[in-house]
Amino acid sequence: MSEQASSSVQTAASPAAETPANARPRGRGVPKAPWWQTALFGVVLLVAWQLLSGHGLSVVFFSNPGQIARRFWELASTGGLATTIWVTGKEFLIGYALGVACGVALGVLFALVPRLAGIVQPYLFAFYSVPNIALAPLFVIIFGIGLDSKVALVTLGAFFFVFLTTYHGVATIDREFVNVAKTMGASPRLIITDVLVPSALPAIFLGMRGAVPHALTGAVVGEFIASSNGLGWMVVNAANSFDTPGLFVGVAVLALASLIVTFAIGILERIVLRWTLTQER
Amino acid sequence: MRMTATGRSTEGVTSADVTPPVVYRHVDKVFGAGVHAVSDVSLEVMPGEFVVFVGPSGCGKTTLMRMTAGLAYPTRGEVLLEGQPVTKVSSEIGFVTQDNKLYPWMTMLDNVAFPLKARGVKRGERQERAMDLLTLMGLAEAAQRYPAQVSGGMQRRGAIARTLIYNPAVLLMDEPFASLDALTKRLLQQELKRICDERNCTVIFVTHDLYEAITLGDRVVVFSKRPARIKKIVSVPTGLTQHEDGDERSSVAVEQLQRELWALLRSEISETS
């Protein structure tokens, strides 16, 4: 289940949801290279970029690390980069929290009431299939050009991923876990809180991690369409004024933010899912 | 028949004297696809009795057991638990299977305490009682570990502890020791026997291991191949397997009984495709 890629982000050793005792050790997919090798690769790329800039690699279109670093410093010290980041950050945090909450709630609900799921599912998927970008203008019309429309887009972006994995996590729970709980006299409420939700947590966290880029996209797209600040606005504004270094700064900050948030969730996941440690034999 | 721990002989106790914990009356089960699993099974299990079901694989013993738990229902006939027909999943039974189904997200202690939580017992008390039972079964140090961190044998003991803690009327055990290594199996058999004798548990135990059946059971019910029909009920004489220093001593009588059971089963198995 957690072998499915959570976008292109590699979280720090996020544990697979193994069944206990009988689990066969599985490979984690991509082997971990020594950190210095990965770092060296990055450095080589940066150096090559810097050297080629102006000599075959257009400065205007591609900029170079030196320019970008200078621009970053400019923006950070005087250009209000912090405010810009916070604008997008606020949109993201509110929308993400909302999206996860709705995703988990509906995922659990639909998994427990399959008939409801059957009725609503086609509409949900139709909605999901529409690209964020196409929905953005609609949301701006409905919610206005302020914070709300961006939050709505973020919520939408986060919701679907979390909903899908939560639904799957709860729906595919081993029926015997529930049966055994019943034979022990557990009430339906206790079964939900102590059996269904904990068993679905790995799936929920998977959804949460995967939802981060989608959610962030919502904020950026919203800012593309209608905004006066924020990282998405910054990117679009920089592009329009041929401020390529500024554009790169925006993109880099977005990428970094996405990585940090996903990493943070991975840490939280490892704490909450202590029990998925494999056997110490 | 075997004497129970309280010295009461199970022989001669009829259903007129006391309510048998489990009664099967002409139980018949046909699954939707036309699979006839159980055929006209009638049986009474006495209080404190250890009944063992043996039969070829897939004959329907597990189905019968699930009907006792309320996880399945007969097509015809009825299953009575403590005198009442089984209409829903009963919490008066304890169910132990080959897979432990211990909850991987709970510690061993929390797993064993779970049935008490379901009954509204306060945290302090239920943890104490769970700890007592864990100690009784030799699992004290594993209390704070997760199931994935302990051995298969310990998990099995934990699963058994989890069913014992709420004193169910009947213990249903579906090949609980099948997937364990021979040594752990022997140990757990002895432990189970000791605990069941002490607590006077009523047990229905499914197994393929004939020696296990004789060691543990008061009566062995031999089923035919599918659809399961009671072929013969064999009583295990008291004291057949001696318990000196906690070890059984094989004897000629045990061999004979095993041969008798095997003869009954072999004809069923050779007819199966």
Coordinates of C-alpha atoms in Angstrom, one line a residue:
Chain A
M1 CA 0.0 0.0 0.0
S2 CA 2.7 2.6 0.9
E3 CA 4.9 1.4 -1.9
Q4 CA 2.8 3.7 -4.2
A5 CA 4.8 6.8 -4.8
S6 CA 3.9 9.8 -2.8
S7 CA 4.9 12.2 -5.7
S8 CA 8.5 12.7 -6.2
V9 CA 9.2 13.3 -2.6
Q10 CA 11.3 10.9 -0.6
T11 CA 10.4 11.0 3.0
A12 CA 12.9 9.9 5.6
A13 CA 12.3 6.1 5.9
S14 CA 8.5 6.2 6.1
P15 CA 7.6 2.8 7.4
A16 CA 5.5 0.4 5.3
A17 CA 2.3 -0.8 7.0
E18 CA 3.5 -4.4 7.4
T19 CA 1.4 -7.1 9.0
P20 CA 3.1 -8.3 12.2
A21 CA 5.1 -11.4 12.7
N22 CA 4.5 -12.9 9.3
A23 CA 5.8 -10.0 7.3
R24 CA 8.3 -10.7 4.7
P25 CA 10.9 -8.0 4.7
R26 CA 10.4 -5.9 1.6
G27 CA 12.9 -3.7 -0.2
R28 CA 12.2 0.0 0.2
G29 CA 12.5 0.5 -3.5
V30 CA 15.3 3.0 -4.2
P31 CA 18.5 2.2 -2.3
K32 CA 19.8 5.0 -0.1
A33 CA 23.0 6.5 -1.4
P34 CA 25.5 8.1 0.9
W35 CA 24.5 11.7 1.6
W36 CA 27.6 13.1 0.3
Q37 CA 27.1 11.5 -3.1
T38 CA 23.7 13.0 -3.4
A39 CA 25.0 16.4 -2.3
L40 CA 27.9 16.2 -4.7
F41 CA 25.6 15.5 -7.5
G42 CA 23.7 18.7 -6.7
V43 CA 26.8 20.7 -6.4
V44 CA 28.0 19.5 -9.8
L45 CA 24.7 20.5 -11.4
L46 CA 24.9 23.9 -9.8
V47 CA 28.5 24.5 -10.9
A48 CA 27.7 23.3 -14.4
W49 CA 24.7 25.6 -14.5
Q50 CA 26.8 28.6 -13.4
L51 CA 29.6 27.9 -15.8
L52 CA 27.3 27.4 -18.8
S53 CA 25.3 30.5 -18.1
G54 CA 26.0 33.1 -20.7
H55 CA 28.0 30.5 -22.7
G56 CA 25.3 28.6 -24.5
L57 CA 22.8 28.7 -21.7
S58 CA 20.8 31.9 -22.0
V59 CA 21.0 34.0 -18.9
V60 CA 17.7 35.6 -19.6
F61 CA 15.8 32.4 -19.8
F62 CA 17.6 30.2 -17.4
S63 CA 19.5 32.6 -15.1
N64 CA 22.2 31.0 -12.9
P65 CA 22.7 30.1 -9.3
G66 CA 24.7 33.3 -8.6
Q67 CA 22.0 35.6 -9.9
I68 CA 19.3 33.6 -8.1
A69 CA 21.2 33.7 -4.8
R70 CA 21.6 37.5 -5.1
R71 CA 17.9 38.0 -5.9
F72 CA 16.9 35.8 -3.0
W73 CA 19.0 37.9 -0.7
E74 CA 17.4 41.0 -2.1
L75 CA 13.9 39.7 -1.7
A76 CA 14.6 38.3 1.7
S77 CA 16.1 41.5 3.2
T78 CA 14.0 44.2 1.6
G79 CA 11.5 42.7 -0.8
G80 CA 9.1 41.3 1.8
L81 CA 9.8 37.6 1.0
A82 CA 8.7 36.6 4.4
T83 CA 5.3 38.2 4.0
T84 CA 5.0 36.6 0.6
I85 CA 5.7 33.2 2.0
W86 CA 3.3 33.8 4.9
V87 CA 0.5 34.7 2.6
T88 CA 0.7 31.4 0.7
G89 CA 1.5 29.6 4.0
K90 CA -1.7 30.8 5.6
E91 CA -3.8 29.7 2.6
F92 CA -2.1 26.4 2.6
L93 CA -2.3 25.6 6.3
I94 CA -6.0 26.4 6.7
G95 CA -7.0 24.7 3.4
Y96 CA -4.8 21.7 4.1
A97 CA -6.2 21.2 7.6
L98 CA -9.8 21.5 6.2
G99 CA -9.0 19.2 3.3
V100 CA -7.5 16.5 5.6
A101 CA -10.4 16.7 8.1
C102 CA -13.0 16.4 5.3
G103 CA -11.1 13.7 3.5
V104 CA -10.8 11.5 6.6
A105 CA -14.4 12.1 7.7
L106 CA -15.9 11.3 4.4
G107 CA -13.4 8.5 3.7
V108 CA -14.5 6.7 6.9
L109 CA -18.2 7.5 6.3
F110 CA -18.2 6.2 2.8
A111 CA -16.3 3.1 3.7
L112 CA -18.8 2.3 6.5
V113 CA -21.8 3.0 4.4
P114 CA -21.0 1.5 1.0
R115 CA -24.5 2.3 -0.4
L116 CA -23.9 6.0 0.1
A117 CA -20.5 5.6 -1.5
G118 CA -22.0 3.9 -4.5
I119 CA -24.5 6.7 -5.1
V120 CA -22.1 9.6 -4.7
Q121 CA -18.9 8.2 -6.1
P122 CA -19.4 8.9 -9.8
Y123 CA -20.0 12.6 -9.1
L124 CA -16.9 12.7 -6.8
F125 CA -14.8 11.3 -9.5
A126 CA -16.1 13.6 -12.1
F127 CA -15.2 16.5 -9.9
Y128 CA -11.8 15.0 -9.2
S129 CA -11.1 14.7 -12.9
V130 CA -11.4 18.4 -13.6
P131 CA -8.0 19.9 -13.4
N132 CA -7.5 22.4 -10.6
I133 CA -6.6 25.1 -13.1
A134 CA -10.0 24.9 -14.7
L135 CA -11.8 25.2 -11.4
A136 CA -9.8 28.1 -10.1
P137 CA -11.7 30.9 -12.0
L138 CA -15.0 29.4 -10.8
F139 CA -13.8 29.4 -7.2
V140 CA -12.7 33.0 -7.5
I141 CA -16.1 34.0 -8.8
I142 CA -17.7 32.1 -5.9
F143 CA -15.3 33.0 -3.1
G144 CA -13.9 36.3 -4.3
I145 CA -10.3 37.3 -4.9
G146 CA -9.2 37.2 -1.3
L147 CA -8.0 34.4 1.0
D148 CA -11.2 32.3 0.7
S149 CA -10.8 31.2 -2.9
K150 CA -7.2 30.1 -2.3
V151 CA -8.2 28.2 0.8
A152 CA -11.0 26.5 -1.1
L153 CA -8.6 25.4 -3.8
V154 CA -6.1 24.1 -1.3
T155 CA -8.9 22.2 0.5
L156 CA -10.0 20.7 -2.8
G157 CA -6.5 19.7 -3.6
A158 CA -5.9 18.1 -0.2
F159 CA -9.3 16.5 0.1
F160 CA -9.3 14.1 -2.7
F161 CA -6.0 12.3 -2.0
V162 CA -6.7 11.9 1.7
F163 CA -10.3 10.8 1.0
L164 CA -9.2 8.2 -1.5
T165 CA -6.5 6.6 0.7
T166 CA -8.7 6.8 3.8
Y167 CA -11.6 5.2 2.1
H168 CA -9.3 2.5 0.8
G169 CA -7.7 2.0 4.2
V170 CA -11.0 1.6 6.0
A171 CA -12.7 -0.4 3.3
T172 CA -9.9 -3.0 3.0
I173 CA -9.5 -3.6 6.7
D174 CA -9.3 -7.3 7.5
R175 CA -12.8 -8.2 8.4
E176 CA -11.6 -10.6 11.1
F177 CA -10.3 -7.6 13.1
V178 CA -13.8 -6.3 13.3
N179 CA -15.3 -9.8 14.0
V180 CA -13.0 -10.5 16.8
A181 CA -13.8 -7.1 18.3
K182 CA -17.5 -8.0 18.2
T183 CA -16.9 -11.3 19.9
M184 CA -15.2 -9.4 22.6
G185 CA -18.3 -7.3 23.1
A186 CA -17.0 -4.0 21.6
S187 CA -19.7 -1.4 20.7
P188 CA -19.7 0.0 17.1
R189 CA -18.3 3.3 18.4
L190 CA -15.4 1.5 20.1
I191 CA -14.8 -0.5 16.9
I192 CA -14.5 2.7 14.9
T193 CA -12.2 4.5 17.3
D194 CA -10.0 1.6 18.4
V195 CA -10.0 -0.7 15.4
L196 CA -11.0 1.0 12.2
V197 CA -9.3 4.3 12.5
P198 CA -5.9 3.0 13.9
S199 CA -5.8 0.4 11.2
A200 CA -6.5 3.0 8.6
L201 CA -3.9 5.5 9.9
P202 CA -1.1 4.3 7.6
A203 CA -3.4 4.9 4.7
I204 CA -4.4 8.3 6.1
F205 CA -0.8 9.4 6.5
L206 CA 0.0 8.2 3.0
G207 CA -2.8 10.4 1.8
M208 CA -1.7 13.3 3.8
R209 CA 1.8 13.1 2.5
G210 CA 0.7 12.8 -1.1
A211 CA -1.8 15.6 -0.7
V212 CA 0.8 18.2 0.0
P213 CA 1.9 19.0 -3.5
H214 CA -1.7 19.0 -4.7
A215 CA -2.8 21.3 -2.0
L216 CA 0.1 23.7 -2.6
T217 CA -0.8 23.7 -6.3
G218 CA -4.2 24.9 -5.3
A219 CA -2.8 27.9 -3.6
V220 CA -0.4 28.7 -6.4
V221 CA -3.0 28.4 -9.1
G222 CA -5.4 30.6 -7.1
E223 CA -2.7 33.2 -6.8
F224 CA -2.0 33.0 -10.5
I225 CA -5.6 33.9 -11.3
A226 CA -6.3 36.6 -8.7
S227 CA -3.9 37.7 -6.1
S228 CA -1.6 40.6 -5.0
N229 CA 0.8 38.6 -3.0
G230 CA 2.0 35.1 -2.3
L231 CA 4.5 32.8 -3.9
G232 CA 2.3 32.0 -6.9
W233 CA 1.7 35.7 -7.5
M234 CA 5.4 36.2 -7.1
V235 CA 6.2 33.6 -9.8
V236 CA 3.7 35.0 -12.2
N237 CA 4.7 38.6 -11.6
A238 CA 8.4 37.7 -12.0
A239 CA 7.7 35.9 -15.3
N240 CA 5.7 38.9 -16.6
S241 CA 8.6 41.3 -15.8
F242 CA 11.2 39.0 -17.1
D243 CA 12.7 38.7 -13.6
T244 CA 13.9 35.2 -14.2
P245 CA 16.0 35.0 -11.0
G246 CA 13.0 36.1 -9.0
L247 CA 10.9 33.4 -10.7
F248 CA 13.4 30.8 -9.7
V249 CA 13.4 32.0 -6.2
G250 CA 9.7 31.6 -6.1
V251 CA 9.8 28.1 -7.5
A252 CA 12.7 27.1 -5.2
V253 CA 10.9 28.3 -2.1
L254 CA 7.7 26.4 -3.2
A255 CA 9.7 23.2 -3.7
L256 CA 11.4 23.6 -0.4
A257 CA 8.1 24.3 1.4
S258 CA 6.6 21.3 -0.1
L259 CA 9.5 19.1 1.0
I260 CA 9.6 20.5 4.5
V261 CA 5.9 20.0 5.1
T262 CA 6.0 16.4 3.7
F263 CA 9.0 15.7 5.8
A264 CA 7.3 17.0 8.9
I265 CA 4.3 14.8 8.3
G266 CA 6.6 11.9 7.9
I267 CA 8.1 12.6 11.3
L268 CA 4.7 12.8 12.8
E269 CA 3.8 9.6 11.1
R270 CA 6.7 7.7 12.6
I271 CA 5.8 8.9 16.0
V272 CA 2.1 7.9 15.7
L273 CA 2.8 4.7 13.9
R274 CA 5.4 3.3 16.3
W275 CA 3.7 0.0 16.0
T276 CA 4.7 -0.6 12.5
L277 CA 8.2 -1.4 13.5
T278 CA 9.2 -4.7 12.0
Q279 CA 10.1 -7.6 14.3
E280 CA 13.3 -7.4 16.2
R281 CA 14.4 -10.9 15.4
Chain B
M1 CA -14.8 -39.2 31.1
R2 CA -12.4 -36.7 32.6
M3 CA -13.0 -35.2 36.0
T4 CA -13.1 -31.5 35.9
A5 CA -11.0 -29.5 38.3
T6 CA -13.8 -29.3 40.8
G7 CA -14.0 -33.0 40.9
R8 CA -17.3 -33.2 39.1
S9 CA -17.5 -36.0 36.6
T10 CA -18.9 -34.9 33.3
E11 CA -20.3 -38.3 32.8
G12 CA -23.9 -38.7 33.7
V13 CA -24.7 -35.0 33.6
T14 CA -27.6 -34.7 31.4
S15 CA -29.2 -31.6 29.9
A16 CA -32.0 -32.0 32.3
D17 CA -29.8 -31.1 35.2
V18 CA -28.1 -28.1 33.9
T19 CA -28.1 -25.9 30.7
P20 CA -25.4 -27.1 28.3
P21 CA -23.4 -24.1 27.2
V22 CA -23.6 -25.1 23.5
V23 CA -26.3 -27.2 21.8
Y24 CA -26.4 -28.0 18.1
R25 CA -29.8 -29.2 17.0
H26 CA -30.0 -30.7 13.5
V27 CA -27.8 -27.9 12.2
D28 CA -27.5 -27.8 8.5
K29 CA -25.7 -25.2 6.4
V30 CA -25.7 -24.6 2.7
F31 CA -23.9 -21.6 1.3
G32 CA -25.3 -19.5 -1.4
A33 CA -23.3 -21.1 -4.2
G34 CA -24.8 -24.5 -3.3
V35 CA -21.9 -25.5 -1.1
H36 CA -23.3 -27.9 1.5
A37 CA -21.0 -27.3 4.5
V38 CA -22.7 -28.9 7.4
S39 CA -25.2 -31.8 7.5
D40 CA -27.6 -32.4 10.3
V41 CA -25.3 -32.0 13.2
S42 CA -26.7 -32.5 16.7
L43 CA -24.6 -32.3 19.7
E44 CA -24.6 -31.1 23.3
V45 CA -21.5 -29.7 25.0
M46 CA -21.6 -30.0 28.8
P47 CA -20.3 -27.3 31.1
G48 CA -16.6 -27.5 31.8
E49 CA -16.2 -30.0 29.0
F50 CA -13.3 -29.9 26.5
V51 CA -14.7 -31.0 23.1
V52 CA -12.4 -31.5 20.2
F53 CA -13.6 -31.5 16.6
V54 CA -11.5 -33.4 14.1
G55 CA -12.2 -34.0 10.5
P56 CA -10.7 -33.7 7.0
S57 CA -9.7 -30.2 5.8
G58 CA -12.5 -28.1 4.5
C59 CA -15.1 -30.4 5.9
G60 CA -17.1 -27.7 7.6
K61 CA -15.8 -27.7 11.2
T62 CA -14.8 -24.0 11.0
T63 CA -18.3 -23.1 9.6
L64 CA -19.8 -24.9 12.5
M65 CA -17.6 -23.0 14.9
R66 CA -18.4 -19.7 13.3
M67 CA -22.1 -20.5 13.7
T68 CA -21.5 -21.0 17.3
A69 CA -20.0 -17.5 17.5
G70 CA -22.8 -15.9 15.6
L71 CA -20.5 -15.1 12.6
A72 CA -22.6 -17.3 10.4
Y73 CA -26.1 -18.8 10.7
P74 CA -27.5 -22.2 10.0
T75 CA -29.7 -22.8 7.0
R76 CA -31.7 -25.3 9.0
G77 CA -31.7 -26.3 12.7
E78 CA -30.5 -24.1 15.5
V79 CA -27.4 -23.4 17.6
L80 CA -28.1 -22.6 21.2
L81 CA -25.7 -20.7 23.3
E82 CA -26.5 -20.9 27.0
G83 CA -29.9 -22.1 26.1
Q84 CA -30.6 -19.1 23.8
P85 CA -30.6 -19.3 20.0
V86 CA -27.6 -17.5 18.5
T87 CA -29.0 -14.5 16.6
K88 CA -26.0 -12.2 16.6
V89 CA -22.3 -12.1 17.3
S90 CA -22.1 -13.2 20.9
S91 CA -19.8 -11.7 23.4
E92 CA -20.2 -14.7 25.6
I93 CA -17.6 -16.6 23.6
G94 CA -13.9 -16.3 23.2
F95 CA -12.5 -16.9 19.7
V96 CA -8.9 -17.9 19.0
T97 CA -7.8 -18.8 15.5
Q98 CA -4.5 -19.6 13.7
D99 CA -3.9 -15.9 13.0
N100 CA -3.8 -14.2 16.2
K101 CA -5.7 -11.1 15.1
L102 CA -4.1 -9.2 17.9
Y103 CA -4.3 -5.5 17.1
P104 CA -0.9 -4.5 15.8
W105 CA -1.4 -0.9 16.9
M106 CA -1.9 -1.8 20.6
T107 CA 0.6 -3.1 23.0
M108 CA 0.2 -6.6 24.3
L109 CA -1.2 -5.2 27.5
D110 CA -3.7 -3.0 25.7
N111 CA -4.7 -5.9 23.5
V112 CA -5.4 -8.2 26.5
A113 CA -7.2 -5.4 28.2
F114 CA -9.4 -4.5 25.2
P115 CA -12.3 -6.8 26.1
L116 CA -12.5 -5.1 29.5
K117 CA -12.5 -1.7 27.8
A118 CA -15.4 -2.9 25.7
R119 CA -17.2 -3.7 29.0
G120 CA -16.5 -0.3 30.4
V121 CA -13.9 -1.3 33.0
K122 CA -11.8 1.7 34.1
R123 CA -8.3 2.0 32.8
G124 CA -6.5 1.3 36.0
E125 CA -8.4 -1.8 36.8
R126 CA -8.4 -3.3 33.4
Q127 CA -4.6 -2.8 33.0
E128 CA -4.1 -4.4 36.4
R129 CA -6.2 -7.4 35.5
A130 CA -4.6 -7.7 32.1
M131 CA -1.2 -7.6 33.7
D132 CA -2.2 -10.4 36.1
L133 CA -3.3 -12.6 33.2
L134 CA -0.2 -11.8 31.2
T135 CA 2.0 -12.8 34.2
L136 CA 0.0 -16.0 34.6
M137 CA 0.8 -16.8 31.0
G138 CA 4.4 -15.8 31.3
L139 CA 4.1 -12.7 29.2
A140 CA 4.9 -10.1 31.8
E141 CA 7.9 -8.6 30.1
A142 CA 6.2 -8.4 26.8
A143 CA 3.4 -6.2 28.2
Q144 CA 4.6 -3.0 26.7
R145 CA 5.7 -4.5 23.4
Y146 CA 3.8 -4.5 20.2
P147 CA 2.6 -7.8 18.8
A148 CA 5.1 -7.5 15.9
Q149 CA 7.9 -7.4 18.4
V150 CA 7.2 -10.7 20.1
S151 CA 7.5 -14.3 18.9
G152 CA 4.6 -16.3 17.4
G153 CA 4.2 -18.3 20.5
M154 CA 3.9 -15.3 22.7
Q155 CA 1.4 -13.7 20.3
R156 CA -0.6 -16.9 20.6
R157 CA -0.5 -16.8 24.3
G158 CA -1.6 -13.2 24.2
A159 CA -4.5 -14.0 22.0
I160 CA -5.6 -16.7 24.4
A161 CA -5.1 -14.4 27.4
R162 CA -7.3 -11.9 25.6
T163 CA -10.1 -14.4 25.4
L164 CA -9.7 -15.6 28.9
I165 CA -9.8 -12.2 30.5
Y166 CA -13.5 -11.7 30.2
N167 CA -14.5 -15.3 31.3
P168 CA -16.6 -16.2 28.3
A169 CA -19.1 -19.0 28.6
V170 CA -17.5 -20.9 25.8
L171 CA -14.0 -20.9 24.3
L172 CA -13.8 -21.5 20.6
M173 CA -10.4 -22.4 19.3
D174 CA -9.9 -23.0 15.6
E175 CA -6.6 -24.8 15.2
P176 CA -4.9 -22.3 17.4
F177 CA -1.6 -24.1 17.6
A178 CA -1.4 -25.2 14.0
S179 CA 1.1 -22.7 12.9
L180 CA 3.5 -23.1 15.8
D181 CA 6.7 -25.1 16.1
A182 CA 6.4 -28.4 17.8
L183 CA 8.1 -27.3 21.0
T184 CA 6.0 -24.2 21.5
K185 CA 3.0 -26.3 20.7
R186 CA 3.7 -28.8 23.4
L187 CA 4.2 -26.0 25.9
L188 CA 1.0 -24.2 25.0
Q189 CA -1.0 -27.4 25.1
Q190 CA 0.1 -28.0 28.6
E191 CA -0.6 -24.4 29.6
L192 CA -4.0 -24.4 28.0
K193 CA -4.9 -27.7 29.7
R194 CA -3.8 -26.4 33.1
I195 CA -5.7 -23.1 32.8
C196 CA -8.8 -24.8 31.4
D197 CA -8.8 -27.3 34.2
E198 CA -8.4 -24.6 36.8
R199 CA -11.1 -22.4 35.4
N200 CA -13.4 -25.1 34.4
C201 CA -13.7 -23.6 30.9
T202 CA -16.1 -25.0 28.3
V203 CA -14.0 -25.4 25.2
I204 CA -14.6 -26.4 21.6
F205 CA -11.3 -27.0 19.9
V206 CA -10.7 -27.8 16.3
T207 CA -7.5 -29.6 15.2
H208 CA -6.0 -31.9 12.8
D209 CA -3.5 -33.2 15.3
L210 CA -4.9 -36.4 16.7
Y211 CA -2.4 -36.6 19.6
E212 CA -3.4 -33.0 20.5
A213 CA -7.0 -34.1 20.4
I214 CA -6.4 -36.9 22.8
T215 CA -4.2 -34.9 25.1
L216 CA -6.6 -32.0 25.5
G217 CA -10.1 -33.4 24.9
D218 CA -12.7 -35.0 27.0
R219 CA -14.6 -36.0 24.0
V220 CA -13.4 -36.1 20.4
V221 CA -16.0 -35.6 17.7
V222 CA -15.0 -37.1 14.4
F223 CA -16.6 -35.4 11.3
S224 CA -17.0 -36.8 7.9
K225 CA -15.7 -35.0 4.8
R226 CA -17.9 -32.2 3.5
P227 CA -20.7 -31.8 4.2
A228 CA -19.7 -32.3 7.8
R229 CA -21.7 -35.0 9.5
I230 CA -20.8 -36.4 12.9
K231 CA -19.3 -39.8 12.2
K232 CA -18.5 -40.8 15.7
I233 CA -17.9 -39.4 19.1
V234 CA -15.1 -40.9 21.0
S235 CA -14.7 -40.4 24.8
V236 CA -11.2 -40.0 26.1
P237 CA -10.7 -42.0 29.3
T238 CA -9.7 -39.9 32.3
G239 CA -6.0 -39.8 33.0
L240 CA -5.1 -41.3 29.6
T241 CA -2.2 -38.9 29.2
Q242 CA -0.5 -38.7 32.6
H243 CA 0.7 -35.5 34.0
E244 CA 3.8 -36.1 36.0
D245 CA 5.9 -33.0 36.4
G246 CA 3.8 -31.5 33.7
D247 CA 4.8 -34.0 31.0
E248 CA 2.6 -36.5 29.3
R249 CA 3.6 -40.1 29.1
S250 CA 2.7 -41.9 26.0
S251 CA 1.1 -45.3 26.5
V252 CA -0.4 -48.2 24.6
A253 CA -3.9 -46.8 25.2
V254 CA -3.0 -43.5 23.6
E255 CA -1.6 -45.3 20.6
Q256 CA -4.8 -47.4 20.3
L257 CA -7.0 -44.4 20.5
Q258 CA -5.0 -42.5 18.0
R259 CA -5.2 -45.5 15.6
E260 CA -8.9 -45.6 16.1
L261 CA -9.3 -41.9 15.3
W262 CA -7.0 -42.2 12.3
A263 CA -9.0 -45.2 11.0
L264 CA -12.1 -43.2 11.2
L265 CA -10.6 -40.2 9.4
R266 CA -8.6 -42.0 6.8
S267 CA -11.7 -43.4 5.0
E268 CA -13.0 -39.8 4.8
I269 CA -9.8 -38.4 3.4
S270 CA -9.2 -41.0 0.8
E271 CA -12.6 -40.2 -0.7
T272 CA -11.8 -36.5 -1.0
S273 CA -10.6 -35.4 -4.4

